[in-house]
Structures are given as C-alpha cells and as structure tokens.
Amino acid sequence: MQPLNTLLSTAAGYIWWPVLFLIIGGGLFFLFYSRFIQYSYFLHALRLLAGKDGNENGPGQISAYKALCTALASTVGMGNLSGVAAAIALGGPGALFWMWATSVVGMSTNFFTSTLASLYRGKDSNGELQGGPMYVIREALPKKYMPLAFLFCVCCMLGALPIFSANQLTQALVDIGLPLVGVEESFVSMGVVTISLQKLILGIAAAALVAVVIIGGIQRIGTWAGNLVPWMIVLHFISVVIILSVNWKEVPHYFGLIFTDAFAADHFHGDPFLGGLLGGMIMLGVRRATFSNEAGIGTAPMAMGASKSVEPVREGLLSMLSPVIDTIISCTLTAMAILTTGVWQTAGASGITLTSIAYRKAMPYGGDVVLLICASVFAISAMFAYSYYGRKALAFMVGENKSRWYDYVYIFTIVLGSVVSLEVVLNLIDIAFALMAIPTMTSAFILAPAVMREARRYFSKLR
C-alpha cells in the first residue's frame, strides 16, 4: 500500500495548493466586492448569536443557534489542539499571524456561502427544506452546473468520514488515560493484522455514543451540539487562562513576536514552497487555518441552511462568526499556551504531543486530564456534525429514505479508524475536502450579486 499512499499524498499536496489560492482569492474578492459591509454589522451578528433580533419561527429544522453550534462542532475539533501546534512547530510564532489573516478573509467567504445556502434552499425527497452548495447549484444555476453538485456530494461523503477524529481520540485516551488508571496497552492478533485491544474497546464505545445521537437526525445533533460546544469552548478557555496566568510575564513578548516573526520567517522549518521561507510560512498558516475553520469548503452552509429563518443574511452573519470563534479565539488560545510555556521549540514534538507537553509543564497536577477532556469533547462533537454532512450529501443523490445507510457506514468507520492507521484513506479525505471547495466557491462567485442584493435589502430594513 505504500506506493499508493505516496501517490495520494503527492496528489493531495498538488490539489491543495491551487485550492488554497481559490479559497483565499475568493475570500478577498468577496471582501472587496461587499465593500466590507458585513463587518460593520459584527455587533449585530453577536446579538443574533445571543438570541436577540432573530426569528425562530421561520421555515427550517433547527434554530439558528443550534445550526451555528453544529457548524462549530465540526470546525472546533482536534485541529484546534493539534493543527495549530503543528503550524507553530513548522513555522514558529509568525504562522499564527497568517492563520488570523486567513480567518478574517474566511469571514467574508462564510457570509456569502451561508447566505446563499439559506437564500436558495430546496426540498429533499421528504419535502423538508435543506441547504448547502448542492441545493444552491440545483435551485439557482442552470442544469449544466449539476455535475458540480454531485461532485460536492460524493466528496462530502468521503471527506466527512470520522477516521481522523476517531483515531486521534483513541490515541489520546490510550496515551494519557491508560497511564492514569495504571493500565498498559495490550495487543491482539486478528488474522494478518495486530490491533490494540484498548483502542478497539474505546472505538466501539465511541461508535455507540455517536450512534445514539446521529440516528436521531439533525434535531438531536443540533441539541447535543448546542449543549456541548459552549462547554468545550469554556473549558478550553479556562485551561489556557490558567496556563497564561502561570506564565503571564511571557505573554506580551510572544504576542508581539507573532507579528514581528510573521514577516521574518526565522523559525520556519517546513518546505519553502512557492518561493523562499516567507512564502512557505504564509502558505503553512493559510492551509492550517483553512483546515481548521473550513471557510469555503461548504460544510458550514450545510448546517446554516437547515436553520429556521426568513432572513438569509442573518445566517450569513452568524456563519461569519465561525472563523472568529474557531481560529482567532480557540486556535490562539492553544498557540499562546504552547508559546508562553516555551515548549514550541521542543525537538521532535508536534501536534497533540506538543500541546500535551505545554499542559503538563504549566499544570503538573491535572494538566493531562484537562487536555484529555478537551480532546474527547472536541472529537466527539466533530463526529456528531460530520455524520450530518455525509448523510445529507447522500440524501441529495438517492433520497432521504436511503440515506440512513450512510449512518451505518459512518459508525463502522469510527471503530475502524480507532484501531488502524489508514494513511491511504486519510489522504483520500484530504483530497475530497479540497475538491469540495470547487463547487462551493464556483457557485458563490456566480451568485455573489444575489447575495449583495439581499444584503442591501436586509441592512436597509435594519437601519
């Protein structure tokens, strides 16, 4: 399988670079095309998030708050604990600056794509209103664009599989949880492969928990996400505040270094792709931020398109908050914990390992437990949300009644991802997510004037 894995890994790299330019270039286009109008209503978006100025009696399946929490459940995941750590390990403190810049651009992308998802909703085979890039293409564009809708759905079904989240969850539980209870990892042979018995048990338990929630549909997923997401963000925030309070003298230095190091690239250790160290670091920050907040990929519009609303612009404004909460707040918290503890230059450490070293150094008693709880909640909530995206994509193609089969495949892959290292499949998932951006951004480019007409109408009425 190694030659195939190498081929897919190379393909993923080549596909992601032009897609990143599509996402960032598209975000800049939306930013200037809208003349920054949505940013001037940021406080209004916060009021909508707080349940004010909204309308919960519109057509749809869940409240706007639950829709946003569903979108956040997928974006605020393991990438916020491990992805930003990998970016700092490769690019130093300056990589975070480019993650911030990407998230600001991603706000405009989310505003346009999620407004369209609510503006051009369509009915599924059961007559329920649904949203997402595939429905936008079907309802608003000529039939010649329908292949893009099916491309999005096929890639979404693959990209939404929970292999990465399940793998990282069980790995964290084995690495941190088992030593705490004095249990050593044991292995069993199953035919030609040897697997971890503890990971298998944990994978089955995680699959059972996820099954109870996702089989209840978007209403139950939205309820769980609405309860879990605020708590996981608060827990993450409190834990980092403790770390920063221990290392408070280092905070001003490293906060300033994020800006100065962004253009110096003195600490860049990655592949200087696209010309020099600075270009390599910029692209590193852009790619990590895109993986984290998924702006332009099309997942957030699928969740926001299910919300009860009579004003599409409201869903765009709420979705605009997602990159702020995910990257500017959550990723920054993890980054500052890693920087102020001084572990960011630890040789050979990256990802969740680097984050765990920071927690352990700042909180010798209980730091591992706090990180384990954060990782568990982040991973489980992400698995809730992604199941909805994959099933919704299959329902678009074959009908709602047959889409339940995706749930069974999804639950099985949780167990599968827990016990084996599927590098080939993970590379396929990377490619699938990259390809999802093509239909999402193409439809948004074409229909951008419709978004602005709706925005001018809404903001004029609001004033």
Coordinates of C-alpha atoms in Angstrom, one line a residue:
M1 CA 0.0 0.0 0.0
Q2 CA 3.0 2.3 0.4
P3 CA 3.3 3.3 -3.3
L4 CA -0.4 4.1 -3.4
N5 CA -0.1 6.2 -0.2
T6 CA 2.8 8.1 -1.6
L7 CA 0.9 8.8 -4.8
L8 CA -2.2 10.0 -2.9
S9 CA -0.1 12.1 -0.6
T10 CA 1.6 13.8 -3.5
A11 CA -1.7 14.3 -5.2
A12 CA -3.2 15.8 -2.1
G13 CA -0.3 18.3 -2.0
Y14 CA -0.7 19.3 -5.6
I15 CA -4.5 19.7 -5.3
W16 CA -4.5 21.7 -2.1
W17 CA -2.1 24.5 -3.3
P18 CA -4.4 25.7 -6.1
V19 CA -7.5 25.2 -4.0
L20 CA -5.9 27.4 -1.3
F21 CA -5.5 30.1 -3.8
L22 CA -9.1 29.6 -4.9
I23 CA -10.3 30.0 -1.3
I24 CA -8.1 32.9 -0.3
G25 CA -8.5 34.7 -3.7
G26 CA -12.2 34.1 -3.5
G27 CA -12.4 35.4 0.1
L28 CA -10.5 38.6 -0.9
F29 CA -12.9 39.0 -3.9
F30 CA -15.9 38.7 -1.5
L31 CA -14.2 41.1 0.9
F32 CA -13.8 43.9 -1.6
Y33 CA -16.9 43.2 -3.6
S34 CA -19.1 43.6 -0.5
R35 CA -17.1 46.7 0.4
F36 CA -16.8 45.3 4.0
I37 CA -20.5 45.9 4.6
Q38 CA -20.9 42.7 6.7
Y39 CA -18.0 43.6 9.0
S40 CA -19.8 46.8 10.0
Y41 CA -22.6 44.7 11.4
F42 CA -20.4 42.5 13.6
L43 CA -22.1 43.6 16.8
H44 CA -25.5 42.8 15.2
A45 CA -24.2 39.3 14.5
L46 CA -23.3 38.9 18.1
R47 CA -26.8 40.0 19.1
L48 CA -28.1 37.3 16.8
L49 CA -25.9 34.7 18.4
A50 CA -27.3 35.8 21.8
G51 CA -30.8 35.1 20.5
K52 CA -31.7 38.7 20.0
D53 CA -33.0 40.3 16.8
G54 CA -33.7 36.8 15.5
N55 CA -36.8 34.9 14.3
E56 CA -37.1 31.2 15.4
N57 CA -40.5 30.8 13.7
G58 CA -39.2 30.7 10.1
P59 CA -39.2 27.6 7.9
G60 CA -36.4 25.1 8.7
Q61 CA -35.5 22.3 11.1
I62 CA -33.4 23.8 13.9
S63 CA -32.7 27.2 15.5
A64 CA -30.0 29.4 14.1
Y65 CA -28.1 29.0 17.3
K66 CA -28.1 25.2 17.0
A67 CA -27.2 25.4 13.4
L68 CA -24.1 27.5 14.2
C69 CA -23.2 25.1 17.0
T70 CA -23.4 22.2 14.6
A71 CA -21.1 24.1 12.2
L72 CA -18.7 24.9 15.1
A73 CA -18.8 21.3 16.3
S74 CA -17.1 20.2 13.1
T75 CA -14.6 23.1 12.9
V76 CA -13.7 23.4 16.6
G77 CA -12.2 19.9 16.7
M78 CA -8.9 18.2 17.1
G79 CA -7.3 20.6 14.7
N80 CA -7.6 23.3 17.3
L81 CA -5.5 21.3 19.7
S82 CA -3.1 19.6 17.2
G83 CA -3.2 21.6 13.9
V84 CA -2.1 24.9 15.4
A85 CA 0.6 23.1 17.3
A86 CA 1.9 21.6 14.1
A87 CA 1.8 25.1 12.4
I88 CA 3.9 26.6 15.2
A89 CA 6.3 23.6 15.2
L90 CA 7.0 24.2 11.5
G91 CA 6.6 27.9 11.1
G92 CA 7.2 29.4 14.6
P93 CA 5.0 32.1 16.2
G94 CA 4.6 34.0 12.9
A95 CA 2.5 31.2 11.4
L96 CA -0.4 32.2 13.8
F97 CA -0.5 35.7 12.2
W98 CA -1.2 34.2 8.8
M99 CA -3.9 32.0 10.4
W100 CA -5.5 35.1 11.7
A101 CA -5.3 36.8 8.3
T102 CA -6.9 33.8 6.7
S103 CA -9.7 33.7 9.2
V104 CA -10.6 37.4 8.6
V105 CA -10.8 36.6 4.9
G106 CA -12.8 33.4 5.7
M107 CA -15.4 35.5 7.4
S108 CA -16.4 37.1 4.1
T109 CA -16.5 33.7 2.4
N110 CA -18.7 32.2 5.1
F111 CA -21.0 35.3 4.8
F112 CA -21.6 34.8 1.1
T113 CA -21.8 30.9 1.0
S114 CA -24.1 30.6 4.1
T115 CA -26.4 33.4 2.9
L116 CA -26.7 31.6 -0.4
A117 CA -27.4 28.3 1.4
S118 CA -30.4 29.9 3.1
L119 CA -31.5 32.0 0.2
Y120 CA -31.6 29.1 -2.3
R121 CA -32.9 26.2 -0.2
G122 CA -34.5 23.2 -1.8
K123 CA -36.8 20.4 -0.7
D124 CA -35.5 16.9 -0.2
S125 CA -37.4 13.7 -1.1
N126 CA -39.4 14.0 2.1
G127 CA -40.4 17.6 1.4
E128 CA -38.1 19.1 4.1
L129 CA -36.2 22.3 3.3
Q130 CA -32.5 21.8 3.1
G131 CA -29.5 24.0 2.3
G132 CA -25.9 23.6 1.1
P133 CA -23.8 24.1 -2.0
M134 CA -25.5 21.3 -3.9
Y135 CA -29.0 22.8 -3.3
V136 CA -27.7 26.3 -4.3
I137 CA -26.5 24.8 -7.6
R138 CA -29.7 22.9 -8.2
E139 CA -32.0 25.8 -7.3
A140 CA -30.2 28.8 -8.7
L141 CA -27.9 27.7 -11.5
P142 CA -28.5 26.3 -15.0
K143 CA -28.6 22.5 -15.3
K144 CA -25.2 22.4 -16.9
Y145 CA -23.8 23.0 -13.4
M146 CA -25.4 19.9 -11.8
P147 CA -22.2 17.8 -12.2
L148 CA -20.7 20.2 -9.7
A149 CA -23.5 19.4 -7.2
F150 CA -22.8 15.7 -7.5
L151 CA -19.1 16.2 -7.2
F152 CA -19.6 18.1 -4.0
C153 CA -21.9 15.3 -2.6
V154 CA -19.5 12.5 -3.5
C155 CA -16.5 14.3 -2.0
C156 CA -18.5 15.3 1.1
M157 CA -19.5 11.7 1.8
L158 CA -15.8 10.7 1.8
G159 CA -14.5 13.8 3.5
A160 CA -17.0 13.6 6.3
L161 CA -15.9 10.1 7.4
P162 CA -14.7 10.2 11.1
I163 CA -11.4 8.3 10.7
F164 CA -9.2 11.1 11.8
S165 CA -11.3 12.2 14.8
A166 CA -11.7 8.6 16.0
N167 CA -8.0 7.8 15.5
Q168 CA -6.9 10.9 17.5
L169 CA -9.5 10.4 20.2
T170 CA -8.5 6.8 21.0
Q171 CA -4.8 7.7 20.7
A172 CA -5.2 10.5 23.3
L173 CA -7.2 8.2 25.6
V174 CA -4.5 5.5 25.3
D175 CA -1.6 7.8 25.7
I176 CA -3.0 9.9 28.5
G177 CA -5.9 8.0 30.0
L178 CA -4.5 4.5 30.4
P179 CA -1.4 5.5 32.4
L180 CA -3.7 7.5 34.8
V181 CA -5.5 4.3 35.7
G182 CA -2.5 2.1 35.6
V183 CA -3.4 0.0 32.6
E184 CA -0.9 -0.9 29.9
E185 CA -1.8 -1.1 26.2
S186 CA -2.2 -4.7 25.0
F187 CA -2.5 -6.1 21.5
V188 CA -4.4 -9.0 19.9
S189 CA -3.9 -10.6 16.5
M190 CA -6.8 -10.7 14.1
G191 CA -5.8 -12.6 11.0
V192 CA -2.9 -10.8 9.3
V193 CA -3.1 -7.6 11.5
T194 CA -2.4 -6.9 15.1
I195 CA -4.5 -4.2 16.8
S196 CA -4.7 -2.6 20.2
L197 CA -7.4 -4.2 22.4
Q198 CA -8.0 -1.0 24.4
K199 CA -8.4 1.1 21.2
L200 CA -10.9 -1.4 19.9
I201 CA -13.0 -1.2 23.1
L202 CA -12.8 2.6 23.1
G203 CA -13.7 2.7 19.4
I204 CA -16.8 0.6 20.0
A205 CA -17.8 2.8 22.9
A206 CA -17.3 6.0 20.9
A207 CA -19.3 4.4 18.0
A208 CA -22.2 3.5 20.3
L209 CA -22.3 7.0 21.8
V210 CA -22.3 8.7 18.4
A211 CA -24.9 6.2 17.0
V212 CA -27.4 7.2 19.8
V213 CA -27.1 10.9 18.7
I214 CA -26.8 10.8 14.9
I215 CA -29.6 8.3 14.3
G216 CA -31.9 11.0 15.8
G217 CA -31.2 13.3 12.8
I218 CA -30.3 17.0 12.7
Q219 CA -32.7 17.9 15.6
R220 CA -30.8 15.6 18.1
I221 CA -27.4 16.5 16.6
G222 CA -28.3 20.2 17.0
T223 CA -29.4 19.8 20.6
W224 CA -26.2 17.9 21.6
A225 CA -24.0 20.4 19.7
G226 CA -25.9 23.3 21.3
N227 CA -25.1 21.8 24.8
L228 CA -21.5 20.6 24.1
V229 CA -20.0 23.4 22.1
P230 CA -20.3 26.2 24.6
W231 CA -18.9 24.0 27.4
M232 CA -15.9 22.8 25.4
I233 CA -15.0 26.3 24.4
V234 CA -15.3 27.5 28.0
L235 CA -13.3 24.6 29.3
H236 CA -10.6 25.2 26.7
F237 CA -10.6 28.9 27.6
I238 CA -10.3 28.4 31.4
S239 CA -7.5 25.9 31.0
V240 CA -5.5 28.3 28.8
V241 CA -6.2 31.2 31.2
I242 CA -4.6 29.1 33.9
I243 CA -1.6 28.4 31.8
L244 CA -1.2 32.0 30.8
S245 CA -1.6 33.2 34.4
V246 CA 1.4 30.9 35.4
N247 CA 3.4 32.4 32.5
W248 CA 2.0 35.9 32.5
K249 CA 5.4 37.6 32.1
E250 CA 5.9 35.9 28.7
V251 CA 2.5 36.9 27.2
P252 CA 3.5 40.4 26.0
H253 CA 6.7 39.1 24.4
Y254 CA 5.1 36.3 22.5
F255 CA 2.1 38.3 21.5
G256 CA 4.4 40.8 19.9
L257 CA 6.6 38.1 18.4
I258 CA 3.6 36.7 16.5
F259 CA 3.5 40.0 14.4
T260 CA 7.3 40.5 14.0
D261 CA 8.0 36.9 13.2
A262 CA 5.2 36.7 10.6
F263 CA 7.5 38.5 8.1
A264 CA 10.9 37.3 9.3
A265 CA 10.3 33.5 8.9
D266 CA 13.4 32.9 11.1
H267 CA 11.8 29.9 12.7
F268 CA 10.4 28.3 9.6
H269 CA 11.3 24.6 9.4
G270 CA 8.9 23.4 6.7
D271 CA 9.2 23.1 2.9
P272 CA 9.7 26.6 1.5
F273 CA 7.1 26.0 -1.2
L274 CA 6.3 29.0 -3.6
G275 CA 9.5 30.9 -3.2
G276 CA 11.5 31.3 -0.1
L277 CA 10.9 30.9 3.6
L278 CA 8.4 33.7 3.9
G279 CA 6.2 32.2 1.1
G280 CA 6.4 28.8 2.7
M281 CA 5.3 30.1 6.1
I282 CA 2.4 32.1 4.7
M283 CA 1.1 29.1 2.9
L284 CA 1.5 27.0 6.0
G285 CA -0.6 29.4 8.0
V286 CA -3.2 29.6 5.3
R287 CA -3.5 25.9 4.9
R288 CA -3.7 25.2 8.7
A289 CA -6.4 27.9 9.1
T290 CA -8.4 26.6 6.1
F291 CA -8.3 23.0 7.6
S292 CA -9.4 24.4 10.9
N293 CA -12.3 26.8 10.1
E294 CA -13.3 25.2 6.7
A295 CA -14.3 28.5 5.2
G296 CA -15.0 28.0 1.5
I297 CA -15.2 24.2 1.9
G298 CA -19.1 24.2 2.1
T299 CA -19.7 22.4 5.4
A300 CA -20.9 25.5 7.4
P301 CA -23.6 26.4 4.7
M302 CA -25.0 22.8 5.0
A303 CA -25.6 23.4 8.7
M304 CA -26.8 27.0 8.4
G305 CA -29.1 26.0 5.5
A306 CA -31.2 23.9 8.0
S307 CA -31.9 26.8 10.4
K308 CA -35.3 28.3 10.9
S309 CA -35.0 31.6 9.2
V310 CA -36.9 34.1 6.9
E311 CA -33.8 36.3 6.5
P312 CA -30.9 34.6 4.7
V313 CA -28.5 37.4 5.6
R314 CA -28.9 36.5 9.3
E315 CA -27.5 33.1 8.6
G316 CA -24.6 34.6 6.7
L317 CA -23.8 36.9 9.6
L318 CA -23.9 34.1 12.1
S319 CA -21.8 31.9 9.9
M320 CA -19.3 34.8 9.7
L321 CA -18.6 34.3 13.4
S322 CA -17.4 30.7 12.9
P323 CA -13.8 31.6 11.8
V324 CA -13.6 34.1 14.7
I325 CA -14.6 31.6 17.3
D326 CA -12.6 28.7 15.7
T327 CA -9.3 30.4 14.7
I328 CA -9.0 33.8 16.3
I329 CA -10.2 32.6 19.7
S330 CA -9.7 28.8 20.0
C331 CA -6.6 28.3 17.9
T332 CA -5.0 31.4 19.5
L333 CA -5.6 30.0 23.0
T334 CA -3.8 26.8 22.1
A335 CA -1.0 28.7 20.4
M336 CA -0.4 31.0 23.4
A337 CA -0.3 28.0 25.7
I338 CA 2.4 26.5 23.6
L339 CA 4.4 29.7 23.2
T340 CA 4.4 31.0 26.7
T341 CA 5.4 27.7 28.2
G342 CA 8.4 27.7 25.9
V343 CA 7.8 24.2 24.6
W344 CA 7.2 25.3 21.0
Q345 CA 10.9 24.7 20.2
T346 CA 10.9 21.1 21.6
A347 CA 12.7 18.9 19.1
G348 CA 10.7 16.1 17.5
A349 CA 7.4 17.2 19.1
S350 CA 4.4 18.4 17.1
G351 CA 0.6 18.1 17.1
I352 CA -1.3 16.9 20.1
T353 CA 2.0 15.8 21.7
L354 CA 3.3 19.3 21.7
T355 CA 0.1 20.6 23.2
S356 CA 0.2 17.9 26.0
I357 CA 3.8 18.9 26.9
A358 CA 2.6 22.5 27.4
Y359 CA -0.3 21.5 29.5
R360 CA 1.9 19.2 31.6
K361 CA 4.5 21.9 32.1
A362 CA 2.1 24.6 33.2
M363 CA -0.2 22.2 35.2
P364 CA 1.9 19.3 36.6
Y365 CA -1.0 18.0 38.5
G366 CA -4.0 17.5 36.3
G367 CA -2.9 19.1 33.1
D368 CA -3.1 15.9 31.2
V369 CA -6.6 15.2 32.5
V370 CA -7.8 18.7 31.4
L371 CA -6.3 18.2 27.9
L372 CA -7.8 14.7 27.7
I373 CA -11.3 16.0 28.5
C374 CA -10.9 18.8 25.9
A375 CA -9.7 16.4 23.2
S376 CA -12.5 13.9 24.0
V377 CA -15.3 16.6 23.7
F378 CA -13.8 18.2 20.6
A379 CA -13.5 14.8 18.8
I380 CA -17.0 13.5 19.8
S381 CA -18.7 16.8 18.9
A382 CA -16.9 16.8 15.5
M383 CA -18.1 13.3 14.8
F384 CA -21.7 14.3 15.5
A385 CA -21.6 17.2 13.0
Y386 CA -19.7 15.3 10.2
S387 CA -22.3 12.5 10.2
Y388 CA -25.0 15.0 9.3
Y389 CA -23.0 16.4 6.4
G390 CA -22.3 13.0 4.9
R391 CA -25.9 11.8 5.2
K392 CA -27.2 15.0 3.8
A393 CA -25.0 14.6 0.7
L394 CA -26.2 11.0 0.1
A395 CA -29.8 12.1 0.6
F396 CA -29.4 14.7 -2.2
M397 CA -28.4 11.9 -4.6
V398 CA -30.5 8.9 -3.6
G399 CA -33.3 10.3 -1.4
E400 CA -33.8 10.7 2.3
N401 CA -35.1 7.2 3.0
K402 CA -32.0 5.6 1.6
S403 CA -29.6 8.0 3.3
R404 CA -29.7 6.1 6.6
W405 CA -27.2 3.6 5.2
Y406 CA -24.6 6.3 5.5
D407 CA -25.1 6.3 9.3
Y408 CA -24.2 2.6 9.4
V409 CA -21.0 3.1 7.3
Y410 CA -20.1 6.1 9.4
I411 CA -20.5 4.2 12.7
F412 CA -18.4 1.3 11.4
T413 CA -15.6 3.7 10.3
I414 CA -15.4 5.0 13.8
V415 CA -14.3 1.6 15.0
L416 CA -12.1 1.1 12.0
G417 CA -10.4 4.4 12.4
S418 CA -9.8 3.7 16.1
V419 CA -7.6 0.6 15.7
V420 CA -5.8 1.0 12.4
S421 CA -3.6 3.7 10.7
L422 CA -5.4 4.3 7.4
E423 CA -3.0 6.7 5.8
V424 CA -4.3 6.0 2.3
V425 CA -7.9 6.8 3.4
L426 CA -6.8 9.9 5.2
N427 CA -5.1 11.2 2.1
L428 CA -8.3 10.5 0.2
I429 CA -10.2 12.5 2.8
D430 CA -7.8 15.4 2.3
I431 CA -8.3 15.3 -1.4
A432 CA -12.1 15.1 -1.0
F433 CA -12.2 18.2 1.2
A434 CA -10.1 20.1 -1.3
L435 CA -12.4 19.2 -4.2
M436 CA -15.5 20.3 -2.2
A437 CA -14.3 23.9 -2.4
I438 CA -14.6 23.9 -6.2
P439 CA -18.4 23.7 -6.4
T440 CA -18.8 25.9 -3.2
M441 CA -16.7 28.7 -4.5
T442 CA -17.8 28.5 -8.1
S443 CA -21.5 28.9 -7.2
A444 CA -20.7 31.7 -4.8
F445 CA -18.7 33.6 -7.4
I446 CA -21.6 33.3 -9.9
L447 CA -24.3 34.3 -7.4
A448 CA -22.4 37.0 -5.5
P449 CA -24.7 39.7 -6.9
A450 CA -27.7 37.9 -5.4
V451 CA -26.1 38.0 -2.0
M452 CA -25.4 41.7 -2.3
R453 CA -29.0 42.5 -3.4
E454 CA -30.3 40.6 -0.3
A455 CA -27.7 42.2 2.0
R456 CA -28.7 45.7 0.9
R457 CA -32.3 45.0 1.4
Y458 CA -31.8 43.5 4.8
F459 CA -29.4 46.2 6.1
S460 CA -31.6 48.9 4.7
K461 CA -34.6 47.5 6.6
L462 CA -32.5 47.0 9.7
R463 CA -31.4 50.7 9.7

